C-alpha angles and dihedrals in degrees: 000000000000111000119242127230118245115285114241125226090229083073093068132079110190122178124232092265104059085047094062091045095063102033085059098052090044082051092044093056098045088062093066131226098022106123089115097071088059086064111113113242096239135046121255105270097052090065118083097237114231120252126277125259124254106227094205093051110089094221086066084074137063095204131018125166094230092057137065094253136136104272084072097070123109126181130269127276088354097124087230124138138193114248105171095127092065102030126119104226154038141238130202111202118183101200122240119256113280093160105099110147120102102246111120134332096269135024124238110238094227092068110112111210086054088056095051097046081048101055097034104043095035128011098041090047096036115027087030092076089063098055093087085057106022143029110247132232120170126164142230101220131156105280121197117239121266086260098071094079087052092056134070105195128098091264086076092039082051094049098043085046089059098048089043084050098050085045094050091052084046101056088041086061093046089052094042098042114017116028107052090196096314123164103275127217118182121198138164152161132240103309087016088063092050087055096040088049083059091047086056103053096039097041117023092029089051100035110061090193099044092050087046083059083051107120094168146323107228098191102163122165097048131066108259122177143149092268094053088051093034092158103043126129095195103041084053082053087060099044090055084056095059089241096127133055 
C-alpha cells in the first residue's frame, strides 16, 4: 500500500464551532490536572440513554463507500485517487472519541457538532488513507465521554459497554450486509482501538475463516500487546510475523 504525503491543513474547513470545542479542551489540559472537571454530574443510570443506532439507515455511519463522505478525501496535489468502487477489500474503522463535555456518559449519534468533530478530525485524516486500496465503513456508535478512561467505577465500564455494544452490532451488520467474505482490515484510534481489541477476541479468535480474511488490525492510540490480548489468536498471527514489539 502506497504511503500517503502529509495532509495539509489547508485541506480542512472547520466551523466555529468545532474550533471552540477543541481550543477548550486544549485550554482545559493545559491547565493539569483538570480531568476531573470533564466528569458528568450524575452517575450512568440517571441519564436517558440516546437511542440506538440502526445499522441499515446511511446516517448510522460516518463513512460508507457508497456515499459522499470524508474518508474519501485524499490530499492535494498528491496524484491519489479514491478507489474505493474497484478495491478488493474492506476496512472497518471505528472513529476515535470526540465527545468530551460532561454531559452524560455516552453521545447520541444524531448530535451534530460531534459529527462534525468525528468526521473532521478522524475519519477524513485517519479512514481516509485506506480508501486507494479499501472500501471504507466506519460507524457512528455511542461513544463514552472522554472521561470514561479517567474513571474506575462501573459508570465508565456502563458507558464503554454500551459503545462496544453499538460497534459490535455494527460490525454484525458489515459482515452480514456489506462484505461477502472480503478481505477484512480493522483499524481504529484511541477509543476505537479499545473496541476493535474486543472485535478481535469475540469475532476473528472465535471464527478460523474470518480470521483467515484478516489483512491487518491497525489499533493506534491505545496500548495493545501480547499480553492485553493474551488469548488471541490473531494478535499471536502478527507477532509471528514480527509486526509487534
Amino acid at each position: 500500500m502506497a504511503r500517503r504525503p502529509p495532509i495539509s491543513s489547508k485541506l480542512f474547513s472547520f466551523g466555529p464551532g468545532c474550533w471552540h470545542h477543541w481550543c477548550w479542551l486544549l485550554g482545559l489540559f493545559a491547565l493539569g490536572g483538570c480531568i476531573k472537571v470533564l466528569s458528568p454530574v450524575r452517575s450512568y443510570e440517571h441519564y436517558t440513554l440516546p437511542p440506538a443506532p440502526d445499522y441499515s439507515r446511511p446516517e448510522s455511519w460516518s463513512a460508507l463507500p457508497t456515499l459522499k463522505d470524508s474518508a474519501d478525501a485524499v490530499p492535494r496535489h498528491s496524484g491519489l485517487r479514491d478507489q474505493q468502487a474497484t478495491a478488493a477489500a474492506d476496512v472497518f474503522f471505528v472513529h476515535m472519541t470526540t465527545r468530551v463535555t460532561p454531559y452524560g456518559w455516552n453521545a447520541s449519534i444524531t448530535n451534530p457538532l460531534i459529527n462534525r468533530l468525528t468526521d473532521q478530525f478522524s475519519v477524513r485524516p485517519q479512514a481516509s488513507v485506506f480508501n486507494a486500496a479499501a472500501r471504507v465503513y466506519a460507524p457512528r456508535y455511542r461513544q463514552a465521554t472522554l472521561y470514561s478512561f479517567f474513571d474506575s467505577t462501573a459508570n465508565s465500564h456502563q458507558a464503554l459497554a454500551l459503545a462496544y455494544s453499538d460497534v459490535r452490532a455494527a460490525f454484525i451488520y458489515f459482515l452480514q450486509h456489506y462484505n461477502h467474505n472480503r478481505p477484512i482490515i480493522l483499524a481504529g484510534h484511541s477509543q476505537g482501538t479499545y473496541h476493535a481489541q474486543r472485535l478481535l477476541r469475540e469475532f476473528f479468535d472465535q471464527d478460523s475463516s474470518l480470521r483467515k480474511r484478516l489483512v491487518a488490525a491497525y489499533l493506534v492510540g491505545l496500548k495493545v500487546t501480547p499480553q492485553v490480548l493474551p488469548y488471541s489468536a490473531a494478535l499471536r498471527r502478527f507477532a509471528a510475523d514480527g509486526l509487534l514489539p
